[in-house]
PDB file of C-alpha atoms (C1' of nucleotides) in Angstrom:
ATOM      1  CA  MET A 419      -4.986  -9.507  17.023  1.00 97.00           C
ATOM      2  CA  LYS A 420      -6.571  -6.578  15.262  1.00 97.00           C
ATOM      3  CA  ILE A 421      -8.267  -6.727  11.886  1.00 96.00           C
ATOM      4  CA  GLY A 422      -8.473  -4.063   9.232  1.00 95.00           C
ATOM      5  CA  TYR A 423      -8.687  -3.039   5.600  1.00 93.00           C
ATOM      6  CA  PRO A 424      -6.749  -0.714   3.305  1.00 92.00           C
ATOM      7  CA  CYS A 425      -7.230   2.976   2.617  1.00 91.00           C
ATOM      8  CA  ILE A 426     -10.865   3.377   1.639  1.00 89.00           C
ATOM      9  CA  ASN A 427     -14.206   2.768   3.296  1.00 91.00           C
ATOM     10  CA  ARG A 428     -16.895   2.189   0.712  1.00 87.00           C
ATOM     11  CA  SER A 429     -19.911   2.756   2.922  1.00 89.00           C
ATOM     12  CA  ILE A 430     -19.421   6.096   4.652  1.00 89.00           C
ATOM     13  CA  GLY A 431     -19.727   8.351   1.628  1.00 87.00           C
ATOM     14  CA  CYS A 432     -16.391  10.138   1.638  1.00 90.00           C
ATOM     15  CA  ARG A 433     -13.009   9.210   0.253  1.00 87.00           C
ATOM     16  CA  GLY A 434      -9.783  10.124   1.969  1.00 89.00           C
ATOM     17  CA  ASN A 435      -7.668   9.667  -1.128  1.00 89.00           C
ATOM     18  CA  ARG A 436      -8.869  12.570  -3.253  1.00 92.00           C
ATOM     19  CA  THR A 437      -6.244  13.800  -5.638  1.00 91.00           C
ATOM     20  CA  PHE A 438      -5.922  15.745  -8.875  1.00 92.00           C
ATOM     21  CA  ARG A 439      -3.792  15.876 -11.975  1.00 89.00           C
ATOM     22  CA  LEU A 440      -0.320  17.309 -11.769  1.00 90.00           C
ATOM     23  CA  GLY A 441      -1.337  19.816 -14.431  1.00 88.00           C
ATOM     24  CA  SER A 442      -4.038  21.115 -12.081  1.00 89.00           C
ATOM     25  CA  TYR A 443      -1.602  21.712  -9.249  1.00 92.00           C
ATOM     26  CA  SER A 444      -1.892  24.844  -7.174  1.00 92.00           C
ATOM     27  CA  GLU A 445      -1.148  25.482  -3.521  1.00 93.00           C
ATOM     28  CA  GLU A 446      -4.808  26.244  -2.884  1.00 93.00           C
ATOM     29  CA  ARG A 447      -5.877  23.035  -4.544  1.00 93.00           C
ATOM     30  CA  LEU A 448      -3.386  21.015  -2.539  1.00 94.00           C
ATOM     31  CA  ILE A 449      -4.384  22.540   0.788  1.00 94.00           C
ATOM     32  CA  ALA A 450      -8.088  22.095   0.084  1.00 94.00           C
ATOM     33  CA  THR A 451      -7.526  18.459  -0.909  1.00 94.00           C
ATOM     34  CA  VAL A 452      -5.457  17.634   2.165  1.00 95.00           C
ATOM     35  CA  ARG A 453      -8.084  19.254   4.389  1.00 94.00           C
ATOM     36  CA  GLU A 454     -10.795  17.149   2.786  1.00 93.00           C
ATOM     37  CA  ASN A 455      -8.725  13.960   2.998  1.00 94.00           C
ATOM     38  CA  LEU A 456      -7.889  14.477   6.667  1.00 95.00           C
ATOM     39  CA  ALA A 457     -11.545  15.079   7.509  1.00 94.00           C
ATOM     40  CA  CYS A 458     -12.523  11.871   5.753  1.00 93.00           C
ATOM     41  CA  LEU A 459      -9.727   9.953   7.427  1.00 95.00           C
ATOM     42  CA  ALA A 460     -11.107  11.057  10.799  1.00 95.00           C
ATOM     43  CA  GLU A 461     -14.564   9.839   9.772  1.00 94.00           C
ATOM     44  CA  THR A 462     -13.143   6.553   8.560  1.00 94.00           C
ATOM     45  CA  LEU A 463     -11.256   5.925  11.797  1.00 96.00           C
ATOM     46  CA  SER A 464     -14.394   6.727  13.766  1.00 96.00           C
ATOM     47  CA  TYR A 465     -16.298   4.116  11.753  1.00 95.00           C
ATOM     48  CA  ASN A 466     -13.498   1.635  12.367  1.00 96.00           C
ATOM     49  CA  VAL A 467     -13.561   2.195  16.118  1.00 96.00           C
ATOM     50  CA  ARG A 468     -17.352   1.808  16.230  1.00 95.00           C
ATOM     51  CA  HIS A 469     -17.013  -1.490  14.364  1.00 95.00           C
ATOM     52  CA  ASN A 470     -13.966  -2.717  16.248  1.00 95.00           C
ATOM     53  CA  LEU A 471     -11.749  -2.702  13.166  1.00 96.00           C
ATOM     54  CA  LEU A 472      -8.571  -1.594  14.898  1.00 96.00           C
ATOM     55  CA  PHE A 473      -6.029  -2.020  12.102  1.00 96.00           C
ATOM     56  CA  PHE A 474      -5.980   0.461   9.229  1.00 95.00           C
ATOM     57  CA  ARG A 475      -3.785   1.249   6.251  1.00 94.00           C
ATOM     58  CA  MET A 476      -3.635   4.973   5.586  1.00 94.00           C
ATOM     59  CA  THR A 477      -3.631   5.976   1.938  1.00 92.00           C
ATOM     60  CA  SER A 478      -0.443   7.321   0.379  1.00 92.00           C
ATOM     61  CA  ASP A 479      -2.615   9.897  -1.380  1.00 91.00           C
ATOM     62  CA  LEU A 480      -3.414  11.816   1.799  1.00 94.00           C
ATOM     63  CA  VAL A 481      -1.050  14.577   0.642  1.00 95.00           C
ATOM     64  CA  PRO A 482      -0.986  14.417  -3.168  1.00 93.00           C
ATOM     65  CA  PHE A 483       2.406  15.051  -4.803  1.00 93.00           C
ATOM     66  CA  ALA A 484       4.009  15.314  -1.361  1.00 94.00           C
ATOM     67  CA  SER A 485       7.351  14.005  -2.613  1.00 93.00           C
ATOM     68  CA  HIS A 486       7.193  15.698  -6.013  1.00 92.00           C
ATOM     69  CA  PRO A 487       9.350  18.787  -6.678  1.00 91.00           C
ATOM     70  CA  VAL A 488       6.188  20.731  -7.515  1.00 91.00           C
ATOM     71  CA  CYS A 489       4.991  20.515  -3.908  1.00 92.00           C
ATOM     72  CA  SER A 490       6.056  23.687  -2.157  1.00 89.00           C
ATOM     73  CA  VAL A 491       3.413  23.587   0.557  1.00 93.00           C
ATOM     74  CA  ASP A 492       4.583  23.082   4.138  1.00 95.00           C
ATOM     75  CA  TRP A 493       1.723  20.749   4.916  1.00 96.00           C
ATOM     76  CA  GLN A 494       3.288  19.528   8.158  1.00 95.00           C
ATOM     77  CA  THR A 495       3.049  23.024   9.621  1.00 96.00           C
ATOM     78  CA  ILE A 496      -0.272  23.998   8.057  1.00 96.00           C
ATOM     79  CA  PHE A 497      -1.973  20.843   9.317  1.00 96.00           C
ATOM     80  CA  ALA A 498       0.068  20.369  12.491  1.00 97.00           C
ATOM     81  CA  ASP A 499      -2.967  20.542  14.787  1.00 97.00           C
ATOM     82  CA  GLU A 500      -5.101  18.214  12.694  1.00 96.00           C
ATOM     83  CA  LEU A 501      -2.281  15.680  12.451  1.00 96.00           C
ATOM     84  CA  LEU A 502      -1.681  15.704  16.184  1.00 97.00           C
ATOM     85  CA  GLN A 503      -5.401  15.253  16.824  1.00 97.00           C
ATOM     86  CA  LEU A 504      -5.340  12.343  14.427  1.00 96.00           C
ATOM     87  CA  GLY A 505      -2.461  10.800  16.358  1.00 97.00           C
ATOM     88  CA  ASP A 506      -4.257  11.353  19.672  1.00 98.00           C
ATOM     89  CA  TYR A 507      -7.333   9.576  18.376  1.00 97.00           C
ATOM     90  CA  ILE A 508      -5.236   6.662  17.129  1.00 97.00           C
ATOM     91  CA  ARG A 509      -3.503   6.314  20.487  1.00 97.00           C
ATOM     92  CA  GLU A 510      -6.629   6.707  22.592  1.00 97.00           C
ATOM     93  CA  ASN A 511      -8.370   3.986  20.655  1.00 97.00           C
ATOM     94  CA  ARG A 512      -5.270   1.811  20.345  1.00 96.00           C
ATOM     95  CA  LEU A 513      -5.451   1.607  16.577  1.00 96.00           C
ATOM     96  CA  ARG A 514      -2.635  -0.055  14.629  1.00 97.00           C
ATOM     97  CA  ILE A 515      -1.563   1.882  11.540  1.00 97.00           C
ATOM     98  CA  SER A 516       0.311   0.940   8.396  1.00 96.00           C
ATOM     99  CA  MET A 517       1.071   2.608   5.082  1.00 95.00           C
ATOM    100  CA  HIS A 518       2.046   0.982   1.787  1.00 93.00           C
ATOM    101  CA  PRO A 519       3.797   3.156  -0.804  1.00 91.00           C
ATOM    102  CA  ASP A 520       3.047   1.863  -4.269  1.00 87.00           C
ATOM    103  CA  GLN A 521       5.136   0.142  -6.900  1.00 87.00           C
ATOM    104  CA  PHE A 522       7.232   3.195  -7.748  1.00 91.00           C
ATOM    105  CA  VAL A 523       9.230   2.934  -4.551  1.00 93.00           C
ATOM    106  CA  VAL A 524      12.246   0.794  -5.428  1.00 94.00           C
ATOM    107  CA  ILE A 525      15.064   1.198  -2.963  1.00 94.00           C
ATOM    108  CA  ASN A 526      17.356  -1.245  -4.741  1.00 95.00           C
ATOM    109  CA  ALA A 527      17.073   0.274  -8.221  1.00 94.00           C
ATOM    110  CA  LYS A 528      20.231   0.594 -10.296  1.00 93.00           C
ATOM    111  CA  ASP A 529      19.288   4.086 -11.410  1.00 92.00           C
ATOM    112  CA  PRO A 530      20.293   6.544  -8.636  1.00 92.00           C
ATOM    113  CA  GLY A 531      17.428   8.835  -9.690  1.00 91.00           C
ATOM    114  CA  ILE A 532      14.887   6.133  -8.946  1.00 93.00           C
ATOM    115  CA  VAL A 533      16.484   5.487  -5.570  1.00 94.00           C
ATOM    116  CA  GLU A 534      16.426   9.185  -4.768  1.00 93.00           C
ATOM    117  CA  ARG A 535      12.753   9.557  -5.688  1.00 93.00           C
ATOM    118  CA  SER A 536      11.959   6.444  -3.683  1.00 94.00           C
ATOM    119  CA  VAL A 537      13.695   7.801  -0.607  1.00 95.00           C
ATOM    120  CA  ARG A 538      11.810  11.086  -0.968  1.00 94.00           C
ATOM    121  CA  GLU A 539       8.553   9.169  -1.078  1.00 94.00           C
ATOM    122  CA  LEU A 540       9.516   7.199   2.018  1.00 95.00           C
ATOM    123  CA  ALA A 541      10.478  10.419   3.753  1.00 95.00           C
ATOM    124  CA  TYR A 542       6.972  11.734   3.072  1.00 95.00           C
ATOM    125  CA  HIS A 543       5.328   8.633   4.534  1.00 95.00           C
ATOM    126  CA  THR A 544       7.428   8.699   7.673  1.00 95.00           C
ATOM    127  CA  ALA A 545       7.039  12.457   8.070  1.00 96.00           C
ATOM    128  CA  LEU A 546       3.276  12.001   8.071  1.00 96.00           C
ATOM    129  CA  LEU A 547       3.382   9.351  10.793  1.00 96.00           C
ATOM    130  CA  ASP A 548       5.918  11.410  12.752  1.00 97.00           C
ATOM    131  CA  ALA A 549       3.746  14.530  12.488  1.00 96.00           C
ATOM    132  CA  ALA A 550       0.882  12.550  14.008  1.00 96.00           C
ATOM    133  CA  GLY A 551       3.165  11.611  16.880  1.00 97.00           C
ATOM    134  CA  LEU A 552       2.764   7.877  16.310  1.00 97.00           C
ATOM    135  CA  ASP A 553       5.243   5.451  17.817  1.00 97.00           C
ATOM    136  CA  THR A 554       7.352   3.054  15.724  1.00 97.00           C
ATOM    137  CA  SER A 555       4.691   0.345  15.720  1.00 97.00           C
ATOM    138  CA  ALA A 556       3.113   2.369  12.888  1.00 97.00           C
ATOM    139  CA  LYS A 557       4.824   0.889   9.838  1.00 97.00           C
ATOM    140  CA  VAL A 558       5.595   1.666   6.217  1.00 96.00           C
ATOM    141  CA  GLN A 559       5.678  -1.521   4.169  1.00 95.00           C
ATOM    142  CA  ILE A 560       7.635  -1.937   0.943  1.00 94.00           C
ATOM    143  CA  HIS A 561       8.939  -4.722  -1.253  1.00 94.00           C
ATOM    144  CA  ILE A 562      12.619  -5.481  -1.694  1.00 95.00           C
ATOM    145  CA  GLY A 563      12.333  -4.256  -5.283  1.00 94.00           C
ATOM    146  CA  GLY A 564      13.648  -5.358  -8.663  1.00 94.00           C
ATOM    147  CA  VAL A 565      15.791  -8.376  -9.536  1.00 94.00           C
ATOM    148  CA  TYR A 566      17.537  -6.987 -12.636  1.00 93.00           C
ATOM    149  CA  GLY A 567      18.716 -10.424 -13.647  1.00 92.00           C
ATOM    150  CA  ASP A 568      20.770 -10.991 -10.496  1.00 93.00           C
ATOM    151  CA  LYS A 569      18.769 -11.513  -7.320  1.00 94.00           C
ATOM    152  CA  GLU A 570      21.786 -11.864  -5.056  1.00 94.00           C
ATOM    153  CA  ARG A 571      23.364  -8.584  -6.095  1.00 94.00           C
ATOM    154  CA  SER A 572      20.007  -6.838  -6.054  1.00 95.00           C
ATOM    155  CA  LEU A 573      19.309  -8.089  -2.564  1.00 95.00           C
ATOM    156  CA  GLN A 574      22.697  -6.824  -1.430  1.00 96.00           C
ATOM    157  CA  ARG A 575      21.927  -3.474  -3.044  1.00 96.00           C
ATOM    158  CA  PHE A 576      18.745  -3.258  -0.957  1.00 96.00           C
ATOM    159  CA  ILE A 577      20.771  -3.908   2.176  1.00 97.00           C
ATOM    160  CA  ARG A 578      23.280  -1.228   1.253  1.00 96.00           C
ATOM    161  CA  GLU A 579      20.618   1.372   0.518  1.00 96.00           C
ATOM    162  CA  TYR A 580      18.691   0.494   3.668  1.00 97.00           C
ATOM    163  CA  GLU A 581      21.779   1.070   5.782  1.00 97.00           C
ATOM    164  CA  ARG A 582      22.168   4.532   4.265  1.00 96.00           C
ATOM    165  CA  LEU A 583      18.634   5.617   5.168  1.00 96.00           C
ATOM    166  CA  ASP A 584      17.908   8.247   7.773  1.00 96.00           C
ATOM    167  CA  GLU A 585      17.091   6.546  11.059  1.00 96.00           C
ATOM    168  CA  ARG A 586      13.642   8.146  11.148  1.00 96.00           C
ATOM    169  CA  ILE A 587      12.809   6.351   7.916  1.00 96.00           C
ATOM    170  CA  ALA A 588      14.556   3.075   8.666  1.00 96.00           C
ATOM    171  CA  ARG A 589      12.830   2.518  12.000  1.00 96.00           C
ATOM    172  CA  ARG A 590       9.405   2.532  10.335  1.00 96.00           C
ATOM    173  CA  LEU A 591      10.221   0.338   7.349  1.00 96.00           C
ATOM    174  CA  VAL A 592       9.203  -3.288   7.019  1.00 96.00           C
ATOM    175  CA  ILE A 593       9.593  -5.579   3.997  1.00 96.00           C
ATOM    176  CA  GLU A 594       6.918  -7.788   2.513  1.00 95.00           C
ATOM    177  CA  ASN A 595       7.246 -10.911   0.373  1.00 94.00           C
ATOM    178  CA  ASP A 596       5.930 -10.100  -3.125  1.00 92.00           C
ATOM    179  CA  ASP A 597       4.013 -12.048  -5.723  1.00 89.00           C
ATOM    180  CA  GLY A 598       6.780 -12.850  -8.165  1.00 89.00           C
ATOM    181  CA  ARG A 599      10.264 -11.813  -7.113  1.00 93.00           C
ATOM    182  CA  TYR A 600      11.295 -11.901  -3.467  1.00 94.00           C
ATOM    183  CA  THR A 601       9.945 -14.666  -1.227  1.00 95.00           C
ATOM    184  CA  VAL A 602       9.588 -14.903   2.533  1.00 95.00           C
ATOM    185  CA  ARG A 603      12.976 -16.612   2.622  1.00 96.00           C
ATOM    186  CA  ASP A 604      14.569 -13.700   0.739  1.00 96.00           C
ATOM    187  CA  CYS A 605      13.001 -11.235   3.166  1.00 96.00           C
ATOM    188  CA  LEU A 606      14.302 -13.226   6.118  1.00 97.00           C
ATOM    189  CA  ARG A 607      17.813 -13.034   4.701  1.00 96.00           C
ATOM    190  CA  VAL A 608      17.568  -9.247   4.536  1.00 96.00           C
ATOM    191  CA  HIS A 609      16.238  -9.244   8.084  1.00 97.00           C
ATOM    192  CA  GLU A 610      19.235 -11.248   9.247  1.00 97.00           C
ATOM    193  CA  ALA A 611      21.542  -8.678   7.676  1.00 97.00           C
ATOM    194  CA  VAL A 612      19.941  -5.449   8.897  1.00 97.00           C
ATOM    195  CA  GLY A 613      17.198  -6.330  11.393  1.00 97.00           C
ATOM    196  CA  ILE A 614      14.273  -5.004   9.354  1.00 97.00           C
ATOM    197  CA  PRO A 615      10.971  -6.729  10.302  1.00 97.00           C
ATOM    198  CA  VAL A 616       9.268  -8.999   7.760  1.00 97.00           C
ATOM    199  CA  LEU A 617       5.572  -8.524   7.027  1.00 96.00           C
ATOM    200  CA  PHE A 618       3.987 -11.799   5.928  1.00 96.00           C
ATOM    201  CA  ASP A 619       1.709 -11.724   2.891  1.00 94.00           C
ATOM    202  CA  ARG A 620      -0.385 -14.877   2.962  1.00 94.00           C
ATOM    203  CA  PHE A 621      -1.479 -14.694  -0.688  1.00 91.00           C
ATOM    204  CA  HIS A 622       1.922 -13.839  -2.107  1.00 92.00           C
ATOM    205  CA  HIS A 623       3.344 -16.778  -0.179  1.00 93.00           C
ATOM    206  CA  GLU A 624       0.933 -18.951  -2.144  1.00 90.00           C
ATOM    207  CA  VAL A 625       1.814 -17.619  -5.603  1.00 89.00           C
ATOM    208  CA  ASN A 626       5.522 -17.078  -4.887  1.00 91.00           C
ATOM    209  CA  SER A 627       6.508 -19.546  -2.202  1.00 91.00           C
ATOM    210  CA  SER A 628       9.883 -20.425  -0.747  1.00 93.00           C
ATOM    211  CA  GLY A 629       8.505 -23.693   0.536  1.00 93.00           C
ATOM    212  CA  GLU A 630       7.645 -23.048   4.169  1.00 95.00           C
ATOM    213  CA  THR A 631       4.243 -24.048   5.476  1.00 95.00           C
ATOM    214  CA  VAL A 632       2.049 -21.088   6.361  1.00 96.00           C
ATOM    215  CA  ARG A 633       2.455 -22.003  10.009  1.00 96.00           C
ATOM    216  CA  ASP A 634       6.245 -21.949   9.789  1.00 97.00           C
ATOM    217  CA  ALA A 635       6.359 -18.794   7.684  1.00 96.00           C
ATOM    218  CA  VAL A 636       4.189 -16.934  10.202  1.00 97.00           C
ATOM    219  CA  GLY A 637       6.417 -18.098  13.032  1.00 97.00           C
ATOM    220  CA  LEU A 638       9.596 -17.050  11.256  1.00 97.00           C
ATOM    221  CA  ALA A 639       8.195 -13.639  10.295  1.00 97.00           C
ATOM    222  CA  ALA A 640       6.783 -13.038  13.784  1.00 97.00           C
ATOM    223  CA  LYS A 641      10.251 -13.387  15.297  1.00 97.00           C
ATOM    224  CA  THR A 642      11.556 -10.498  13.199  1.00 97.00           C
ATOM    225  CA  TRP A 643       9.390  -7.944  15.057  1.00 98.00           C
ATOM    226  CA  THR A 644      10.739  -6.415  18.257  1.00 98.00           C
ATOM    227  CA  GLU A 645       8.735  -4.891  21.073  1.00 97.00           C
ATOM    228  CA  SER A 646       9.092  -1.382  19.638  1.00 97.00           C
ATOM    229  CA  ASP A 647       7.933  -2.657  16.233  1.00 97.00           C
ATOM    230  CA  GLY A 648       4.727  -4.097  17.682  1.00 97.00           C
ATOM    231  CA  ILE A 649       3.365  -7.516  16.753  1.00 97.00           C
ATOM    232  CA  LEU A 650       3.616  -9.091  13.294  1.00 97.00           C
ATOM    233  CA  MET A 651       1.544  -7.544  10.523  1.00 97.00           C
ATOM    234  CA  VAL A 652      -0.027  -9.876   7.968  1.00 96.00           C
ATOM    235  CA  ASP A 653      -1.575  -9.092   4.593  1.00 94.00           C
ATOM    236  CA  TYR A 654      -4.323 -11.564   3.918  1.00 94.00           C
ATOM    237  CA  SER A 655      -6.081 -12.370   0.670  1.00 90.00           C
ATOM    238  CA  SER A 656      -7.015 -15.412  -1.365  1.00 86.00           C
ATOM    239  CA  GLN A 657      -7.278 -16.351  -5.021  1.00 83.00           C
ATOM    240  CA  GLN A 658     -10.369 -15.065  -6.854  1.00 80.00           C
ATOM    241  CA  PRO A 659     -12.140 -18.246  -8.067  1.00 79.00           C
ATOM    242  CA  GLY A 660     -11.908 -18.418 -11.850  1.00 72.00           C
ATOM    243  CA  GLY A 661      -9.623 -15.396 -11.994  1.00 70.00           C
ATOM    244  CA  ARG A 662      -6.113 -15.244 -13.345  1.00 72.00           C
ATOM    245  CA  ARG A 663      -3.579 -16.657 -10.890  1.00 75.00           C
ATOM    246  CA  GLY A 664      -2.666 -13.869  -8.511  1.00 76.00           C
ATOM    247  CA  THR A 665      -5.987 -12.037  -8.701  1.00 78.00           C
ATOM    248  CA  HIS A 666      -7.254 -10.972  -5.281  1.00 81.00           C
ATOM    249  CA  ALA A 667     -10.647 -12.277  -4.222  1.00 84.00           C
ATOM    250  CA  ALA A 668     -13.662  -9.987  -4.528  1.00 84.00           C
ATOM    251  CA  THR A 669     -15.186 -11.186  -1.264  1.00 88.00           C
ATOM    252  CA  LEU A 670     -13.828 -12.990   1.769  1.00 92.00           C
ATOM    253  CA  ASP A 671     -13.694 -16.787   1.618  1.00 92.00           C
ATOM    254  CA  SER A 672     -14.771 -17.606   5.172  1.00 94.00           C
ATOM    255  CA  ASP A 673     -13.430 -21.149   5.207  1.00 94.00           C
ATOM    256  CA  HIS A 674     -10.051 -20.079   3.838  1.00 94.00           C
ATOM    257  CA  PHE A 675      -9.794 -17.315   6.407  1.00 95.00           C
ATOM    258  CA  ALA A 676     -10.773 -19.611   9.250  1.00 96.00           C
ATOM    259  CA  LEU A 677      -8.017 -21.957   8.103  1.00 95.00           C
ATOM    260  CA  PHE A 678      -5.519 -19.108   8.212  1.00 96.00           C
ATOM    261  CA  LEU A 679      -6.568 -18.276  11.772  1.00 96.00           C
ATOM    262  CA  ALA A 680      -5.865 -21.876  12.712  1.00 96.00           C
ATOM    263  CA  GLU A 681      -2.575 -21.990  10.825  1.00 96.00           C
ATOM    264  CA  SER A 682      -1.262 -18.732  12.268  1.00 96.00           C
ATOM    265  CA  ALA A 683      -1.906 -19.708  15.880  1.00 93.00           C
ATOM    266  CA  PRO A 684      -0.327 -19.361  18.355  1.00 90.00           C
ATOM    267  CA  HIS A 685       1.485 -16.313  16.970  1.00 96.00           C
ATOM    268  CA  ASP A 686      -0.280 -13.042  17.614  1.00 96.00           C
ATOM    269  CA  CYS A 687      -0.606 -10.809  14.558  1.00 97.00           C
ATOM    270  CA  ASP A 688      -2.613  -7.942  13.073  1.00 97.00           C
ATOM    271  CA  ILE A 689      -4.350  -8.862   9.831  1.00 96.00           C
ATOM    272  CA  MET A 690      -4.963  -6.574   6.844  1.00 95.00           C
ATOM    273  CA  LEU A 691      -7.766  -7.842   4.587  1.00 93.00           C
ATOM    274  CA  GLU A 692      -6.732  -7.099   1.014  1.00 90.00           C
ATOM    275  CA  ILE A 693     -10.100  -7.998  -0.423  1.00 88.00           C
ATOM    276  CA  LYS A 694     -11.913  -5.884  -2.960  1.00 84.00           C
ATOM    277  CA  ASP A 695     -14.970  -5.166  -0.850  1.00 87.00           C
ATOM    278  CA  LYS A 696     -12.789  -3.613   1.864  1.00 88.00           C
ATOM    279  CA  GLU A 697     -14.583  -3.077   5.158  1.00 91.00           C
ATOM    280  CA  GLN A 698     -17.301  -5.635   4.373  1.00 91.00           C
ATOM    281  CA  SER A 699     -14.755  -8.436   4.381  1.00 92.00           C
ATOM    282  CA  ALA A 700     -13.004  -6.951   7.392  1.00 94.00           C
ATOM    283  CA  LEU A 701     -16.286  -6.996   9.326  1.00 95.00           C
ATOM    284  CA  LEU A 702     -16.858 -10.614   8.374  1.00 95.00           C
ATOM    285  CA  ALA A 703     -13.268 -11.517   9.269  1.00 95.00           C
ATOM    286  CA  ALA A 704     -13.630  -9.822  12.650  1.00 95.00           C
ATOM    287  CA  SER A 705     -16.749 -11.848  13.367  1.00 95.00           C
ATOM    288  CA  LEU A 706     -14.902 -15.023  12.417  1.00 95.00           C
ATOM    289  CA  ALA A 707     -12.001 -14.060  14.666  1.00 95.00           C
ATOM    290  CA  ALA A 708     -14.270 -13.197  17.586  1.00 93.00           C
ATOM    291  CA  GLY A 709     -13.873 -16.672  19.010  1.00 90.00           C
ATOM    292  CA  ASP A 710     -10.088 -16.542  18.714  1.00 94.00           C
ATOM    293  CA  GLY A 711      -8.223 -15.976  21.949  1.00 94.00           C
ATOM    294  CA  ARG A 712      -5.888 -13.506  20.253  1.00 95.00           C
ATOM    295  CA  PHE A 713      -8.633 -11.163  19.073  1.00 95.00           C
ATOM    296  CA  VAL A 714      -8.811  -7.727  20.722  1.00 93.00           C
ATOM    297  CA  ARG A 715     -12.341  -6.910  21.880  1.00 88.00           C
ATOM    298  CA  PRO A 716     -13.869  -3.520  22.621  1.00 79.00           C
ATOM    299  CA  PRO A 717     -13.364  -2.371  26.229  1.00 71.00           C
ATOM    300  CA  PHE A 718     -17.110  -2.442  26.998  1.00 60.00           C
TER     301      PHE A 718
ATOM    302  C1'  DC B 416     -24.766  14.281 -17.314  1.00 95.51           C
ATOM    303  C1'  DC B 417     -22.294  10.483 -19.197  1.00 95.51           C
ATOM    304  C1'  DC B 418     -18.376   8.459 -21.560  1.00 95.51           C
ATOM    305  C1'  DT B 419     -13.710   7.564 -21.904  1.00 95.51           C
ATOM    306  C1'  DG B 420      -8.720   8.561 -22.402  1.00 95.51           C
ATOM    307  C1'  DT B 421      -5.289   9.318 -19.294  1.00 95.51           C
ATOM    308  C1'  DC B 422      -2.738   9.654 -15.053  1.00 95.51           C
ATOM    309  C1'  DA B 423       4.414  11.308 -11.377  1.00 95.51           C
ATOM    310  C1'  DA B 424       6.770   7.630 -10.384  1.00 95.51           C
ATOM    311  C1'  DG B 425       8.784   0.911 -11.873  1.00 95.51           C
ATOM    312  C1'  DT B 426       9.648  -3.873 -13.198  1.00 95.51           C
ATOM    313  C1'  DC B 427       9.166  -7.573 -16.097  1.00 95.51           C
ATOM    314  C1'  DA B 428       7.332 -10.575 -19.788  1.00 95.51           C
ATOM    315  C1'  DC B 429       6.594 -10.724 -24.380  1.00 95.51           C
ATOM    316  C1'  DG B 430       6.757  -9.909 -29.398  1.00 95.51           C
TER     317       DG B 430
ATOM    318  C1'  DC C 218      12.665  -1.288 -28.522  1.00 95.51           C
ATOM    319  C1'  DG C 219       7.723  -0.736 -27.653  1.00 95.51           C
ATOM    320  C1'  DT C 220       3.665  -2.262 -25.275  1.00 95.51           C
ATOM    321  C1'  DG C 221       0.837  -4.227 -21.807  1.00 95.51           C
ATOM    322  C1'  DA C 222       0.092  -6.526 -17.206  1.00 95.51           C
ATOM    323  C1'  DC C 223       0.209  -5.766 -12.478  1.00 95.51           C
ATOM    324  C1'  DT C 224      -4.539  -3.718 -10.144  1.00 95.51           C
ATOM    325  C1'  DT C 225      -7.647   0.124  -9.879  1.00 95.51           C
ATOM    326  C1'  DG C 226      -9.615   4.052  -9.374  1.00 95.51           C
ATOM    327  C1'  DA C 227     -10.872   8.421 -10.512  1.00 95.51           C
ATOM    328  C1'  DC C 228      -9.723  12.934 -12.615  1.00 95.51           C
ATOM    329  C1'  DA C 229     -10.984  15.861 -16.259  1.00 95.51           C
ATOM    330  C1'  DG C 230     -12.204  17.078 -20.800  1.00 95.51           C
ATOM    331  C1'  DG C 231     -15.277  16.411 -24.551  1.00 95.51           C
ATOM    332  C1'  DG C 232     -19.724  15.107 -26.556  1.00 95.51           C
TER     333       DG C 232
END
DNA sequence: CCCTGTCAAGTCACG
DNA sequence: CGTGACTTGACAGGG
């Protein structure tokens, strides 16, 4: 079990997700931004290693506009050395890596243009992980997509589009239960059809449940990951007290997290803390998990 | 320097 | 059909 947080570290003073407006695009601007983002990513991973936070979600903004037609820069070649160094560092320190393209990626859209843009975006994500030389335990997580008034047909459309994907993309993809459309059960059905692993989102399973206990859902999702996929990834959050239903908590609820540790045993998993205060909650979660037999400790 | 409108991309609820 | 929520930040221009 490794614990981590998404994209940004709030305490080290740099941000690895710098971007700019499309109207400001220039090759120089893009290259300078990617250089800055990669340097900050290296700093962030160093912080994570020092604090034994061994799971990390890389930002999709590392290469701004990477899948947009305006992007003519061959960033994979220009930054080949930096990306390989990044991959070496990740391997040497046994970090687990994920990425999470945002809401615009909809593989099962009815509009072929949306599907095409989504595939381009996925190709960017996988190209980045490939360029770093990471194995297929580094994952790209997406949702099944839209319902369009007919969940069954839309689910089948996801399956069809998934089967058409380039193998280099497909082998990195995992699907996650979302907060209002596709449940864990829906994801498991897609898994049964095409073998894609299911990432379990603890909070979404609360707001959009298909009825399984957390313990059962973790067990079912865990079985969808093969050896080359690595162990189950989990997104963890809880309801913000007093907030609208579905609002992520601002800080970690220690008791709730401890309960999840108990409920998820004995299945090993890596846990992503989707809490607003990022690494602060991850540090607290790691301390709470320190007594758990699954938790990976530093080698010293 | 601070304030604030706007940002590549999607889906869905609502009026 | 148009708008805002989702969730969220931060770029960038204007005062």
